[in-house]
């Protein structure tokens, strides 16, 4: 995390706590997964839920399911009739996520699709009003290009680990994340804000068209 642990703890203590369902999934992830740090934290989960409650999307797309914690954060806040499609490349991890989702009240509204994300994205139809990107970071630019045609006119993309380049010991990953950030910042058709939450979160939307003059 890029935020000092004392500040992170203070923020978590003053953020609405995860539900018993989310707490159970988080505990299981920490006790059974080899890399539990791949799960988003409680503050970031609450941010996702807040965004869902504000945007009230009809369809949500997630790239990178892991154990299902982030999908369930969004599911708890989504309006009636909303559906989530979440993509996971690793078969054993997808099976764990399906187990957690099946045990939740949202099993009929959250679909886990297993396989390479780019292959699945090519099969999906839009629009999605909210996209959460938390997957293979060297592929972020490719994912962005694949997701934008599926994004609703007023849709948002939330990108995790946007400041990972500042803390990762992997130079290739650092370069990939920095290249993604520079790519987004260089595009006149996008508007973005980078938040210093956990390992960085960037929220992206399409730029509003210039008003026409008569």
PDB file of C-alpha atoms in Angstrom, residues 48-203:
ATOM      1  CA  UNK A  48     -16.661   0.430  -5.155  1.00  0.00           C
ATOM      2  CA  UNK A  49     -19.943  -0.028  -3.320  1.00  0.00           C
ATOM      3  CA  UNK A  50     -20.353   3.748  -3.013  1.00  0.00           C
ATOM      4  CA  UNK A  51     -19.743   4.224  -6.742  1.00  0.00           C
ATOM      5  CA  UNK A  52     -22.293   1.535  -7.579  1.00  0.00           C
ATOM      6  CA  UNK A  53     -24.850   3.162  -5.272  1.00  0.00           C
ATOM      7  CA  UNK A  54     -24.210   6.543  -6.936  1.00  0.00           C
ATOM      8  CA  UNK A  55     -24.087   5.438 -10.580  1.00  0.00           C
ATOM      9  CA  UNK A  56     -26.833   2.784 -10.239  1.00  0.00           C
ATOM     10  CA  UNK A  57     -25.570   0.770 -13.211  1.00  0.00           C
ATOM     11  CA  UNK A  58     -27.713  -1.795 -15.008  1.00  0.00           C
ATOM     12  CA  UNK A  59     -24.698  -3.893 -15.964  1.00  0.00           C
ATOM     13  CA  UNK A  60     -21.267  -4.132 -14.353  1.00  0.00           C
ATOM     14  CA  UNK A  61     -18.162  -5.711 -15.865  1.00  0.00           C
ATOM     15  CA  UNK A  62     -15.236  -6.845 -13.736  1.00  0.00           C
ATOM     16  CA  UNK A  63     -11.931  -8.044 -15.144  1.00  0.00           C
ATOM     17  CA  UNK A  64     -10.146 -10.048 -12.449  1.00  0.00           C
ATOM     18  CA  UNK A  65     -12.505 -11.886 -10.092  1.00  0.00           C
ATOM     19  CA  UNK A  66      -9.981 -13.452  -7.705  1.00  0.00           C
ATOM     20  CA  UNK A  67     -12.052 -14.917  -4.828  1.00  0.00           C
ATOM     21  CA  UNK A  68     -15.141 -12.809  -5.513  1.00  0.00           C
ATOM     22  CA  UNK A  69     -14.747 -10.201  -2.768  1.00  0.00           C
ATOM     23  CA  UNK A  70     -14.832  -7.156  -5.049  1.00  0.00           C
ATOM     24  CA  UNK A  71     -17.747  -8.526  -7.096  1.00  0.00           C
ATOM     25  CA  UNK A  72     -19.732  -9.062  -3.904  1.00  0.00           C
ATOM     26  CA  UNK A  73     -18.848  -5.543  -2.676  1.00  0.00           C
ATOM     27  CA  UNK A  74     -20.522  -4.212  -5.800  1.00  0.00           C
ATOM     28  CA  UNK A  75     -23.374  -6.735  -5.692  1.00  0.00           C
ATOM     29  CA  UNK A  76     -24.411  -5.600  -2.228  1.00  0.00           C
ATOM     30  CA  UNK A  77     -24.877  -2.038  -3.485  1.00  0.00           C
ATOM     31  CA  UNK A  78     -26.289  -2.645  -6.950  1.00  0.00           C
ATOM     32  CA  UNK A  79     -29.896  -1.750  -7.805  1.00  0.00           C
ATOM     33  CA  UNK A  80     -32.580  -4.332  -8.431  1.00  0.00           C
ATOM     34  CA  UNK A  81     -32.212  -5.839 -11.884  1.00  0.00           C
ATOM     35  CA  UNK A  82     -28.493  -5.119 -12.182  1.00  0.00           C
ATOM     36  CA  UNK A  83     -26.152  -7.894 -13.290  1.00  0.00           C
ATOM     37  CA  UNK A  84     -22.406  -8.370 -12.914  1.00  0.00           C
ATOM     38  CA  UNK A  85     -20.226 -10.250 -15.375  1.00  0.00           C
ATOM     39  CA  UNK A  86     -16.829 -10.997 -13.844  1.00  0.00           C
ATOM     40  CA  UNK A  87     -13.905 -12.521 -15.722  1.00  0.00           C
ATOM     41  CA  UNK A  88     -11.261 -14.813 -14.215  1.00  0.00           C
ATOM     42  CA  UNK A  89      -8.477 -16.521 -16.145  1.00  0.00           C
ATOM     43  CA  UNK A  90      -7.408 -19.010 -13.454  1.00  0.00           C
ATOM     44  CA  UNK A  91      -9.730 -22.029 -13.220  1.00  0.00           C
ATOM     45  CA  UNK A  92      -9.109 -22.982  -9.546  1.00  0.00           C
ATOM     46  CA  UNK A  93      -9.535 -19.353  -8.468  1.00  0.00           C
ATOM     47  CA  UNK A  94     -12.731 -19.041 -10.515  1.00  0.00           C
ATOM     48  CA  UNK A  95     -14.084 -22.112  -8.733  1.00  0.00           C
ATOM     49  CA  UNK A  96     -13.405 -20.512  -5.343  1.00  0.00           C
ATOM     50  CA  UNK A  97     -15.155 -17.317  -6.440  1.00  0.00           C
ATOM     51  CA  UNK A  98     -18.166 -19.288  -7.654  1.00  0.00           C
ATOM     52  CA  UNK A  99     -18.390 -20.975  -4.260  1.00  0.00           C
ATOM     53  CA  UNK A 100     -18.437 -17.655  -2.426  1.00  0.00           C
ATOM     54  CA  UNK A 101     -20.943 -16.144  -4.856  1.00  0.00           C
ATOM     55  CA  UNK A 102     -23.198 -19.209  -4.703  1.00  0.00           C
ATOM     56  CA  UNK A 103     -23.331 -18.844  -0.913  1.00  0.00           C
ATOM     57  CA  UNK A 104     -24.447 -15.214  -1.231  1.00  0.00           C
ATOM     58  CA  UNK A 105     -27.898 -13.748  -1.990  1.00  0.00           C
ATOM     59  CA  UNK A 106     -26.585 -12.602  -5.402  1.00  0.00           C
ATOM     60  CA  UNK A 107     -25.873 -15.912  -7.129  1.00  0.00           C
ATOM     61  CA  UNK A 108     -28.520 -15.243  -9.792  1.00  0.00           C
ATOM     62  CA  UNK A 109     -27.077 -11.798 -10.610  1.00  0.00           C
ATOM     63  CA  UNK A 110     -23.315 -12.426 -10.670  1.00  0.00           C
ATOM     64  CA  UNK A 111     -21.877 -14.487 -13.520  1.00  0.00           C
ATOM     65  CA  UNK A 112     -18.298 -15.734 -13.370  1.00  0.00           C
ATOM     66  CA  UNK A 113     -16.806 -16.342 -16.811  1.00  0.00           C
ATOM     67  CA  UNK A 114     -13.641 -18.393 -16.876  1.00  0.00           C
ATOM     68  CA  UNK A 115     -10.941 -17.926 -19.507  1.00  0.00           C
ATOM     69  CA  UNK A 116      -8.681 -15.302 -20.990  1.00  0.00           C
ATOM     70  CA  UNK A 117     -10.291 -11.894 -20.566  1.00  0.00           C
ATOM     71  CA  UNK A 118      -9.608 -10.671 -24.101  1.00  0.00           C
ATOM     72  CA  UNK A 119     -11.266 -13.768 -25.572  1.00  0.00           C
ATOM     73  CA  UNK A 120     -14.327 -13.271 -23.369  1.00  0.00           C
ATOM     74  CA  UNK A 121     -14.492  -9.527 -24.028  1.00  0.00           C
ATOM     75  CA  UNK A 122     -14.666 -10.235 -27.751  1.00  0.00           C
ATOM     76  CA  UNK A 123     -17.834 -12.265 -27.094  1.00  0.00           C
ATOM     77  CA  UNK A 124     -19.561  -9.747 -24.826  1.00  0.00           C
ATOM     78  CA  UNK A 125     -22.043  -7.132 -25.903  1.00  0.00           C
ATOM     79  CA  UNK A 126     -22.407  -3.770 -24.197  1.00  0.00           C
ATOM     80  CA  UNK A 127     -23.274  -1.506 -22.749  1.00  0.00           C
ATOM     81  CA  UNK A 128     -21.760  -1.697 -19.256  1.00  0.00           C
ATOM     82  CA  UNK A 129     -22.222   1.353 -17.077  1.00  0.00           C
ATOM     83  CA  UNK A 130     -19.391   0.431 -14.696  1.00  0.00           C
ATOM     84  CA  UNK A 131     -16.194  -1.518 -15.364  1.00  0.00           C
ATOM     85  CA  UNK A 132     -13.736  -2.559 -12.655  1.00  0.00           C
ATOM     86  CA  UNK A 133     -10.296  -3.493 -13.979  1.00  0.00           C
ATOM     87  CA  UNK A 134      -8.109  -5.467 -11.578  1.00  0.00           C
ATOM     88  CA  UNK A 135      -6.167  -8.045 -13.561  1.00  0.00           C
ATOM     89  CA  UNK A 136      -2.929  -8.546 -15.489  1.00  0.00           C
ATOM     90  CA  UNK A 137      -1.366  -5.094 -15.247  1.00  0.00           C
ATOM     91  CA  UNK A 138       0.909  -5.354 -18.309  1.00  0.00           C
ATOM     92  CA  UNK A 139      -2.302  -5.809 -20.336  1.00  0.00           C
ATOM     93  CA  UNK A 140      -4.082  -2.730 -18.968  1.00  0.00           C
ATOM     94  CA  UNK A 141      -3.804  -0.695 -22.185  1.00  0.00           C
ATOM     95  CA  UNK A 142      -5.094  -3.641 -24.218  1.00  0.00           C
ATOM     96  CA  UNK A 143      -7.964  -4.141 -21.777  1.00  0.00           C
ATOM     97  CA  UNK A 144      -8.855  -0.458 -21.931  1.00  0.00           C
ATOM     98  CA  UNK A 145      -9.029  -0.548 -25.717  1.00  0.00           C
ATOM     99  CA  UNK A 146     -11.231  -3.653 -25.566  1.00  0.00           C
ATOM    100  CA  UNK A 147     -13.534  -2.251 -22.887  1.00  0.00           C
ATOM    101  CA  UNK A 148     -14.183   1.246 -24.263  1.00  0.00           C
ATOM    102  CA  UNK A 149     -16.482   0.005 -27.089  1.00  0.00           C
ATOM    103  CA  UNK A 150     -18.523  -1.824 -24.433  1.00  0.00           C
ATOM    104  CA  UNK A 151     -18.798   1.181 -22.119  1.00  0.00           C
ATOM    105  CA  UNK A 152     -22.126   2.977 -21.882  1.00  0.00           C
ATOM    106  CA  UNK A 153     -22.283   6.623 -22.893  1.00  0.00           C
ATOM    107  CA  UNK A 154     -22.234   7.755 -19.260  1.00  0.00           C
ATOM    108  CA  UNK A 155     -20.170   4.809 -18.032  1.00  0.00           C
ATOM    109  CA  UNK A 156     -17.127   4.733 -15.763  1.00  0.00           C
ATOM    110  CA  UNK A 157     -14.029   2.558 -15.625  1.00  0.00           C
ATOM    111  CA  UNK A 158     -12.371   1.984 -12.247  1.00  0.00           C
ATOM    112  CA  UNK A 159      -8.761   0.789 -12.479  1.00  0.00           C
ATOM    113  CA  UNK A 160      -7.003  -0.788  -9.509  1.00  0.00           C
ATOM    114  CA  UNK A 161      -3.265  -0.647  -8.715  1.00  0.00           C
ATOM    115  CA  UNK A 162      -2.745   2.594 -10.620  1.00  0.00           C
ATOM    116  CA  UNK A 163       0.211   3.512  -8.393  1.00  0.00           C
ATOM    117  CA  UNK A 164       1.621  -0.002  -8.214  1.00  0.00           C
ATOM    118  CA  UNK A 165       4.638   1.196 -10.195  1.00  0.00           C
ATOM    119  CA  UNK A 166       5.732   3.150  -7.115  1.00  0.00           C
ATOM    120  CA  UNK A 167       5.878   0.128  -4.806  1.00  0.00           C
ATOM    121  CA  UNK A 168       6.437  -3.002  -6.902  1.00  0.00           C
ATOM    122  CA  UNK A 169       9.936  -4.527  -7.017  1.00  0.00           C
ATOM    123  CA  UNK A 170       9.188  -5.820 -10.530  1.00  0.00           C
ATOM    124  CA  UNK A 171      10.605  -3.339 -13.085  1.00  0.00           C
ATOM    125  CA  UNK A 172       8.514  -4.731 -15.950  1.00  0.00           C
ATOM    126  CA  UNK A 173       5.288  -4.366 -13.990  1.00  0.00           C
ATOM    127  CA  UNK A 174       6.294  -0.882 -12.864  1.00  0.00           C
ATOM    128  CA  UNK A 175       6.954   0.147 -16.444  1.00  0.00           C
ATOM    129  CA  UNK A 176       3.645  -1.330 -17.617  1.00  0.00           C
ATOM    130  CA  UNK A 177       1.587   0.519 -15.003  1.00  0.00           C
ATOM    131  CA  UNK A 178       3.380   3.792 -15.675  1.00  0.00           C
ATOM    132  CA  UNK A 179       2.853   3.318 -19.429  1.00  0.00           C
ATOM    133  CA  UNK A 180      -0.861   2.769 -18.833  1.00  0.00           C
ATOM    134  CA  UNK A 181      -1.146   5.916 -16.716  1.00  0.00           C
ATOM    135  CA  UNK A 182       0.695   7.948 -19.347  1.00  0.00           C
ATOM    136  CA  UNK A 183      -1.503   6.480 -22.080  1.00  0.00           C
ATOM    137  CA  UNK A 184      -4.706   7.456 -20.280  1.00  0.00           C
ATOM    138  CA  UNK A 185      -3.409  10.941 -19.468  1.00  0.00           C
ATOM    139  CA  UNK A 186      -2.479  11.515 -23.111  1.00  0.00           C
ATOM    140  CA  UNK A 187      -5.942  10.778 -24.476  1.00  0.00           C
ATOM    141  CA  UNK A 188      -8.101  13.820 -25.125  1.00  0.00           C
ATOM    142  CA  UNK A 189     -11.215  11.602 -25.287  1.00  0.00           C
ATOM    143  CA  UNK A 190     -10.867  10.521 -21.648  1.00  0.00           C
ATOM    144  CA  UNK A 191     -11.123  12.258 -18.280  1.00  0.00           C
ATOM    145  CA  UNK A 192      -9.585  10.628 -15.226  1.00  0.00           C
ATOM    146  CA  UNK A 193      -8.823  11.132 -11.555  1.00  0.00           C
ATOM    147  CA  UNK A 194      -6.208   9.113  -9.674  1.00  0.00           C
ATOM    148  CA  UNK A 195      -6.931   8.379  -6.026  1.00  0.00           C
ATOM    149  CA  UNK A 196      -4.290   7.430  -3.471  1.00  0.00           C
ATOM    150  CA  UNK A 197      -6.268   4.513  -2.059  1.00  0.00           C
ATOM    151  CA  UNK A 198      -4.445   1.271  -1.282  1.00  0.00           C
ATOM    152  CA  UNK A 199      -2.152   0.803  -4.345  1.00  0.00           C
ATOM    153  CA  UNK A 200      -3.897   3.547  -6.316  1.00  0.00           C
ATOM    154  CA  UNK A 201      -7.299   3.695  -7.998  1.00  0.00           C
ATOM    155  CA  UNK A 202      -8.044   5.633 -11.183  1.00  0.00           C
ATOM    156  CA  UNK A 203     -11.601   6.487 -12.228  1.00  0.00           C
TER     157      UNK A 203
END
